[in-house]
Phi, psi and omega in degrees: 000126184291130172290137199282141164300139209282350187272321183303320183306311177286338171292320176289339195287311189307324192276332193292309195295343175277325168126031190256128166240167184219142210224118188284133168246323165233117174318120188048047173198324189216132207214140167261140189249119184219149183191114186063232181262018184242149190216138174217158175277112180255136178265116183054223200246031187253119189274350175071032170276347179263120175303179194266340176281329193290316184302325180286326192284335188275319190295352177269103189309293190310326189280312190313329182284307211293329189275341165304317176310302188312313203263008168074021163295095191307137175201166203263135168321104175246114179238151194278114183259093187295130167319126196287350176258009153322149169270007173253359171277140205222013183196161177285106190290323192303309173303313167309315184276333168302325179306286200315314182307329198288321177287349176265353166095029189050034176223088172206170195243141178256140199185154186277138194277005167232028194273164176197139161096032163067021175263142182062046175246123179237136178252134187243148183222001185206175180283338195274331195277316183290312189300336173307310175297322174295301170338318169299309197285323178293326174306325191278344169100020181256157166286152173239156167226151171221146203216147152304163174268134183244131155283133183197140189269322181233150175258141161238153184239111172256131180259121178259128173234134160042050151086020207216111168295103198274305225201110183223152174216165183246168194211106172260138177295146172210086194056054175192139184292339183288141188252022171257156184304313208275339189265354161114348173307144145317116169289144185206183170297159165253138159310147188283324190280349167233030159287329187285293197309303173317278184321326193266332174275324172317297204295323190291321190281318187284303148356283195289352162269340185098016175289136171252335150234144195179181178218126168282091175281124191254149163223149198260095203250161173299349171275346192110179173308130184207122171292131191264323169202182183224146182241129183270352156274139179266072208254115162231067181284309175312309207290319203258020236237089191074005173225115180288340174284304202296307187292327180293334182281320173288329183296311170313292181313328164281342163279332180288341181278309173319297181317331181270335171275349167258017168280000000 
């Protein structure tokens, strides 16, 4: 039998503590989660609390910004760039991207539009760099998004469950311009003075997209707090690593998420 991943084990332990049982379908990937007469197929650590429309909006960086902008929620602009090799492409995507780069003052970030964990995310400062990075992303058969680079020493992650901010922490850069924990960033606390506005912004972002359970990443920029992205699956493996107190926080969070799922 395949050993279960530590984070998945924690999530399932939280479920078991409130009466949920699990039956493996695909090791470390798909399980039947059951309680009394109810059951659902659980993919990875996603409890399926978000509907498919909200899930797909959050999966796209550009779509997330569009929805947040329409709702009046401050967020960092992300513009969608359809893969240049797509049969649906009707414009020169590279020319479009270069024009946007000029609007951003030749300091931008390009990334896969559906990306996660900082993979295939590049800071670019010239047309040559931009084209090279876009060709790389398109070569992976992915669409891209471009955004202005916004300087911020800290990035904040807020986990929202059912309209309430339940857990928050900061991410500080260590040797990279990225704030990804999987790339070496370190976890810290949230300044007390920022808690209220940060929580309010995260709850607004989740509600605007229609997400019940999600994490919201926020930058504190020269223009104030702005949503960077929204994640429709809640991954906290780096947050709880080697820290019993944080693991207890995450455990209680998932207890309540399972209770909500089986209501």
